[in-house]
mmCIF file of C-alpha atoms in Angstrom:
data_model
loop_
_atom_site.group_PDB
_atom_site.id
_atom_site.type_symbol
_atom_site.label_atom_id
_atom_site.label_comp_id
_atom_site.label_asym_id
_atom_site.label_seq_id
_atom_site.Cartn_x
_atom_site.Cartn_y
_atom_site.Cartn_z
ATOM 1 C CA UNK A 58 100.528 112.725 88.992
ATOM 2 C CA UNK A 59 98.004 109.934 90.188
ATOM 3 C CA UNK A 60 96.694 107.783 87.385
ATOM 4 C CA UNK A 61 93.402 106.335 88.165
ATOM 5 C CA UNK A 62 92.646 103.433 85.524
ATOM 6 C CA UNK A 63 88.770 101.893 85.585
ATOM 7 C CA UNK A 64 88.174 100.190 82.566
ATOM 8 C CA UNK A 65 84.239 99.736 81.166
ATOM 9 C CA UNK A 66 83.260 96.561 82.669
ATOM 10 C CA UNK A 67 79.760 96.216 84.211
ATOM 11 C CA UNK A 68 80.678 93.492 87.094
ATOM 12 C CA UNK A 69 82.651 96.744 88.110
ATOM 13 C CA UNK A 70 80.055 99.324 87.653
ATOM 14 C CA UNK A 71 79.451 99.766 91.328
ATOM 15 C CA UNK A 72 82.645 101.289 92.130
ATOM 16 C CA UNK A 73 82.181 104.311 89.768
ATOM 17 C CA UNK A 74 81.462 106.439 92.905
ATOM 18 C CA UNK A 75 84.971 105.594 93.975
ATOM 19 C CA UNK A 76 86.525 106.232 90.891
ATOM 20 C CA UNK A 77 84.677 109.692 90.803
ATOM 21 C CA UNK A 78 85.697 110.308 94.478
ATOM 22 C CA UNK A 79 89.490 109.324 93.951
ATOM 23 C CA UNK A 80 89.715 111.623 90.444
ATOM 24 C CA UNK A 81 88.129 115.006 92.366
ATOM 25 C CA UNK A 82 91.313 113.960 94.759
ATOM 26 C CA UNK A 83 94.510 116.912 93.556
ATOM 27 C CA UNK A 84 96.668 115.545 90.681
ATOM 28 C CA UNK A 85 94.663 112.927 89.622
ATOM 29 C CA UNK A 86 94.218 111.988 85.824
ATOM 30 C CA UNK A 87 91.301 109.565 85.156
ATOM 31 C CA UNK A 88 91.673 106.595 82.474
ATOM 32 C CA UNK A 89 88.262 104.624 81.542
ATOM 33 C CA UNK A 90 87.449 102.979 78.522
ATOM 34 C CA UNK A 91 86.499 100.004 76.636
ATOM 35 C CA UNK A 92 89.956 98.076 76.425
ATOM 36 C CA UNK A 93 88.732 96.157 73.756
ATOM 37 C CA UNK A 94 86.566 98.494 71.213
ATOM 38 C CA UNK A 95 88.520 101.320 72.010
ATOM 39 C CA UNK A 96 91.688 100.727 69.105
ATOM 40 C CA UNK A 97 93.976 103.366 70.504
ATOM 41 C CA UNK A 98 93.424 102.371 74.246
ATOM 42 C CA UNK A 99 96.479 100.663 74.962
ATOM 43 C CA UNK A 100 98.680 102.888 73.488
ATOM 44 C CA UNK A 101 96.697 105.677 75.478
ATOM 45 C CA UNK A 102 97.434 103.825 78.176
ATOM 46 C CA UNK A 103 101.123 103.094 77.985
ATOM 47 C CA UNK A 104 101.594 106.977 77.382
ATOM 48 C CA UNK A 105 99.465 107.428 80.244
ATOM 49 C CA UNK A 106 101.463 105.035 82.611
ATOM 50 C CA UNK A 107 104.770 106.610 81.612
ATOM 51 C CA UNK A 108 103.791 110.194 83.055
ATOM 52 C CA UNK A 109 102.297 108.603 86.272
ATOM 53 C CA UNK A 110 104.271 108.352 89.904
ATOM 54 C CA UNK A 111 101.241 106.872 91.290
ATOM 55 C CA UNK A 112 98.621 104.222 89.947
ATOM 56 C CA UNK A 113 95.229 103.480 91.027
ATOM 57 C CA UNK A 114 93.316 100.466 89.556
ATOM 58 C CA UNK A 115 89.692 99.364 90.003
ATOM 59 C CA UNK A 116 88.554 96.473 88.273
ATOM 60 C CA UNK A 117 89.779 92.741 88.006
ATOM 61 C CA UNK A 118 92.526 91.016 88.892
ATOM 62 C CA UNK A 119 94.658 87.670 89.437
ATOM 63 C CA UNK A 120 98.321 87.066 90.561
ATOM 64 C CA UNK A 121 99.572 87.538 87.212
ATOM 65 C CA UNK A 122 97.364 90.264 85.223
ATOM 66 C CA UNK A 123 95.247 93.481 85.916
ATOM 67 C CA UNK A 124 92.200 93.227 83.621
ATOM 68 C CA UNK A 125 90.439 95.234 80.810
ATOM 69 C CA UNK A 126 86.934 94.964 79.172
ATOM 70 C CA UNK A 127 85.441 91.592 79.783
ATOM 71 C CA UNK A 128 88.977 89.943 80.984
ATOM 72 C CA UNK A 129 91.196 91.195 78.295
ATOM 73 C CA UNK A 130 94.328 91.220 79.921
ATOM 74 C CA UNK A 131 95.563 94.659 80.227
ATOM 75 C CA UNK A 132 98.587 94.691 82.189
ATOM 76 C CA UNK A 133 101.163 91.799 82.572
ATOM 77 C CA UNK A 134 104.323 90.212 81.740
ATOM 78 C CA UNK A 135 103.132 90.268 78.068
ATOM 79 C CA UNK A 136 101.726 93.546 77.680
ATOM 80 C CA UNK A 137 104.786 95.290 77.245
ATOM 81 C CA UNK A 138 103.725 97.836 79.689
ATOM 82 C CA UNK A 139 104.634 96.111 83.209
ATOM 83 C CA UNK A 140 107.900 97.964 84.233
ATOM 84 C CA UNK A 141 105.809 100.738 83.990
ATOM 85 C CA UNK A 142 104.866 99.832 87.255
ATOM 86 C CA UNK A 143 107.779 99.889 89.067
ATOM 87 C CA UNK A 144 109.230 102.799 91.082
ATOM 88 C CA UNK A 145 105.978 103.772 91.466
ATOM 89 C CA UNK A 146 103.105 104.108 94.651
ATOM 90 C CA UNK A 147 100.531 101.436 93.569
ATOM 91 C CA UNK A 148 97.077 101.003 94.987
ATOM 92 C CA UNK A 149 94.959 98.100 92.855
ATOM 93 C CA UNK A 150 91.522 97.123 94.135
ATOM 94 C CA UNK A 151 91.054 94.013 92.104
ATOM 95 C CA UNK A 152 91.109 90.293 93.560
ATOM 96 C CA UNK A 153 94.104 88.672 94.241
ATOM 97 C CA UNK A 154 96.049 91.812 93.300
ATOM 98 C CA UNK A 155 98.133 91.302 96.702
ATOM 99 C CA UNK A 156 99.855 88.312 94.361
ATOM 100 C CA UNK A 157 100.421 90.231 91.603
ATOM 101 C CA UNK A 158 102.245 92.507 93.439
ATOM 102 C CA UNK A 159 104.656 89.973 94.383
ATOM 103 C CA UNK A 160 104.965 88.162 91.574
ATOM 104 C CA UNK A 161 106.602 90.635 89.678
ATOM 105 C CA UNK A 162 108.438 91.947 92.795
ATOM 106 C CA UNK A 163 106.760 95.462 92.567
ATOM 107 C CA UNK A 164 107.097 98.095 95.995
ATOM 108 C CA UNK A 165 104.933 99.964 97.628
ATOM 109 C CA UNK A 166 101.792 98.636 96.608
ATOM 110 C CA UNK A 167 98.684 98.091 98.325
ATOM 111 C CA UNK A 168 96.618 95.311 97.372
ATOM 112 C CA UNK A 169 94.015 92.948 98.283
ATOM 113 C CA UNK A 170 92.624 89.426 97.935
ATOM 114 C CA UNK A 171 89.997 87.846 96.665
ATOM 115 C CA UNK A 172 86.994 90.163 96.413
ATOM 116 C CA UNK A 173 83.644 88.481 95.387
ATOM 117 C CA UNK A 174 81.185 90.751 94.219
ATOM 118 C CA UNK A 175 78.658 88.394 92.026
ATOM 119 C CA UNK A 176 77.426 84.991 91.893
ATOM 120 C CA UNK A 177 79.702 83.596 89.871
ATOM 121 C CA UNK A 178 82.231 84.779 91.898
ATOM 122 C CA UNK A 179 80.526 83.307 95.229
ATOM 123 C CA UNK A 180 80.735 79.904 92.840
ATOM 124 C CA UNK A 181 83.859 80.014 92.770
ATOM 125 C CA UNK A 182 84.401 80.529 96.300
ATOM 126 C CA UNK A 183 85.442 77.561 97.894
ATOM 127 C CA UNK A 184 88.706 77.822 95.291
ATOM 128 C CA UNK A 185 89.535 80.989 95.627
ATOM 129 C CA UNK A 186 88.007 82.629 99.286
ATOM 130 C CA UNK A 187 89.213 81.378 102.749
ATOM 131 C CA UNK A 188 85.151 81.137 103.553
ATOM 132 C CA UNK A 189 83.019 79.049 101.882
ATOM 133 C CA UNK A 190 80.691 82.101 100.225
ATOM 134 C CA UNK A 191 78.867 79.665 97.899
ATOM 135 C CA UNK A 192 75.864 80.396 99.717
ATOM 136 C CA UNK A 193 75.708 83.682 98.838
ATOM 137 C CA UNK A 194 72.418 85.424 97.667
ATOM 138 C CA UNK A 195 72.593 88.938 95.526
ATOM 139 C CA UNK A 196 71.078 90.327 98.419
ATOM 140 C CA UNK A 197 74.013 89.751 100.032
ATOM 141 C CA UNK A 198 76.769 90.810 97.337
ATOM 142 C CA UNK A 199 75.103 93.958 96.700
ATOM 143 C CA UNK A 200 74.860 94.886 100.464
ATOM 144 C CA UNK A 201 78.622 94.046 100.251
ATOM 145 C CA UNK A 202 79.514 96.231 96.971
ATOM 146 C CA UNK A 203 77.548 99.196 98.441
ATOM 147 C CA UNK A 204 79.805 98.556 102.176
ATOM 148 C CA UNK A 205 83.090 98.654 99.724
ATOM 149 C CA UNK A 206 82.201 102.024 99.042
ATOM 150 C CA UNK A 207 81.156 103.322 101.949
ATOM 151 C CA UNK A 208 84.385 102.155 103.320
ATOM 152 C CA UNK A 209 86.446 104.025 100.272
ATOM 153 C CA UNK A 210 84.487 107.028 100.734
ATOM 154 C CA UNK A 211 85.521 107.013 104.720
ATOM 155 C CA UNK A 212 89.331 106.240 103.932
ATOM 156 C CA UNK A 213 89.346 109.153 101.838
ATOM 157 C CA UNK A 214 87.529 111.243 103.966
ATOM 158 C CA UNK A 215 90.283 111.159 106.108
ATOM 159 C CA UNK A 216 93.506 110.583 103.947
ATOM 160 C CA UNK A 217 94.194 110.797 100.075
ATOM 161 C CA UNK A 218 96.530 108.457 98.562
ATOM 162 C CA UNK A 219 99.988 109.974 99.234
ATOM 163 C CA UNK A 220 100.465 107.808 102.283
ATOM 164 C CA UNK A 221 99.487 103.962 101.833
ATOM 165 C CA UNK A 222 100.266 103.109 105.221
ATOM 166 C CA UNK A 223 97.529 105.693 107.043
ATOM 167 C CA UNK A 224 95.251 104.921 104.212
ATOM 168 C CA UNK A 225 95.085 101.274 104.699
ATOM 169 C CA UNK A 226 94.596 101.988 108.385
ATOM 170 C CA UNK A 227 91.825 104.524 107.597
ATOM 171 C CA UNK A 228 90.081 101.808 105.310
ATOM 172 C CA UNK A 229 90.767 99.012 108.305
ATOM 173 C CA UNK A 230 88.499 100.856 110.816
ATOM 174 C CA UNK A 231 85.837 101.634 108.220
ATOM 175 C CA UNK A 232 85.797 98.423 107.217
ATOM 176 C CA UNK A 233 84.886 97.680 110.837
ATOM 177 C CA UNK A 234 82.535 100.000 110.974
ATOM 178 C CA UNK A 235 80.415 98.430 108.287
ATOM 179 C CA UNK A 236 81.129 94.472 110.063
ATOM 180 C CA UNK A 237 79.174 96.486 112.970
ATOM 181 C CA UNK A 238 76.577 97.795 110.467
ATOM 182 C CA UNK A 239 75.699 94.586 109.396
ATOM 183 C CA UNK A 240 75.749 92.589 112.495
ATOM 184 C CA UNK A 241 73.660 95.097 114.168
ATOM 185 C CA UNK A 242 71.228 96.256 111.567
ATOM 186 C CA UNK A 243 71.065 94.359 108.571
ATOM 187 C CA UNK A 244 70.431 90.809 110.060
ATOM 188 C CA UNK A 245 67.125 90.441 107.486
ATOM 189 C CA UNK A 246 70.141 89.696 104.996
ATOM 190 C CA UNK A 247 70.151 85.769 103.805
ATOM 191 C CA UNK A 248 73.768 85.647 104.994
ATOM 192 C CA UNK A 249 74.377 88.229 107.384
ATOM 193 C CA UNK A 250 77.085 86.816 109.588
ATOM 194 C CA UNK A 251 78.669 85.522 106.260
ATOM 195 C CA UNK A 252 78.628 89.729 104.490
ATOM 196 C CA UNK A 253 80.170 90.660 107.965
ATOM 197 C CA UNK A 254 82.984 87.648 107.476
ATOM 198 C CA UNK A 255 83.865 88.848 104.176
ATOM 199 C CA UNK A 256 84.329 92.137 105.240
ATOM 200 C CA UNK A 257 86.631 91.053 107.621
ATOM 201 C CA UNK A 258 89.006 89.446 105.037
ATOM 202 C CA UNK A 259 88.766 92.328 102.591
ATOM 203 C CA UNK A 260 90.403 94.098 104.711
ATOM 204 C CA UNK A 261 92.501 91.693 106.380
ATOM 205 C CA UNK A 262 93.791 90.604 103.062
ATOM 206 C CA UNK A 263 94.849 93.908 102.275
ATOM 207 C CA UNK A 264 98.422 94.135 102.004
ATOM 208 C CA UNK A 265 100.666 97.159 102.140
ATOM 209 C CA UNK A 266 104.385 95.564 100.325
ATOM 210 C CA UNK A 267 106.822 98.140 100.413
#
């Protein structure tokens, strides 16, 4: 079974199409929620971890914790749920989820690297992004969010989740497809060149660690 975790957040709002996409996939149990109103979630959740050979998380990130509700750490070395992780086919969209991978030397994970989808974010960028996004208008981040899934809706178009390697090629050349979209027909965008960039390293920061 696939576990698909998305927990209530509204910086993360715009990937609810991808959550519903992934959970019509076969064998896929979805787990949303408000981490922190919610009293039983993270029991629910460590129950829900144990029957899972595959994990799926959408939401936020850093090299040492996967996020709840308004950063309420959800999963990490303190959580008493992290070797839950292990033995297991992991695919976490969340920023600088690539380093939490390796940090607690999990296998055959997919993830990615910093992913800025709001202002603050784009404040934050010269920090935490190889480009220097602080010039970022919404404009921009939302044409970015709504490329993001476009280019989960194309991976999975062509390949579910049972293969990470074919997958993360599958999201590589949709990911290209939208760089093309933007350079070619969305150049009324404040930042245009700098959306296409971005693209670029979300998918050239994702990492397959096996």
């Amino acid at each position: 079974m696939t576990l698909c975790l998305y927990p209530t957040d509204p910086t993360t709002e715009f990937l609810r199409p991808v959550f519903d996409r992934i959970c019509a996939l076969p064998d896929v149990e979805p787990f949303e929620g408000d981490s922190i109103e919610d009293d039983d979630f993270l029991d629910n959740l460590y129950e829900a971890l144990e029957k899972a050979n595959s994990i799926v998380f959408l939401g936020h990130g850093s090299t040492n914790c996967l996020y709840g509700t308004s950063l309420n750490p959800m999963i990490d070395d303190k959580s008493g749920n992290l070797d839950l992780l292990r033995n297991k086919r992991l695919i976490f969209f969340a920023c600088r989820s690539e380093g939490f991978i390796k940090e607690y030397n999990l296998h055959d994970g997919l993830g990615f690297g910093f992913i800025p989808t709001t202002l603050d974010d784009a404040s934050e960028g010269r920090k935490l992004h190889k480009l220097d996004i602080t010039t970022l208008d919404s404009l921009d981040l939302d044409f970015f969010k709504d490329s993001i899934v476009r280019i989960w809706d194309g991976a999975l178009s062509e390949h579910d989740l049972s293969d990470l390697s074919k997958f993360q090629k599958s999201f590589e050349f949709y990911a290209n497809v939208e760089i093309a979209n933007v350079l070619t027909t969305q150049q009324d965008l404040p930042n245009f060149r700098l959306v296409a960039d971005m693209l670029y390293y979300l998918y050239t920061d994702m990492t397959h660690i096996v």
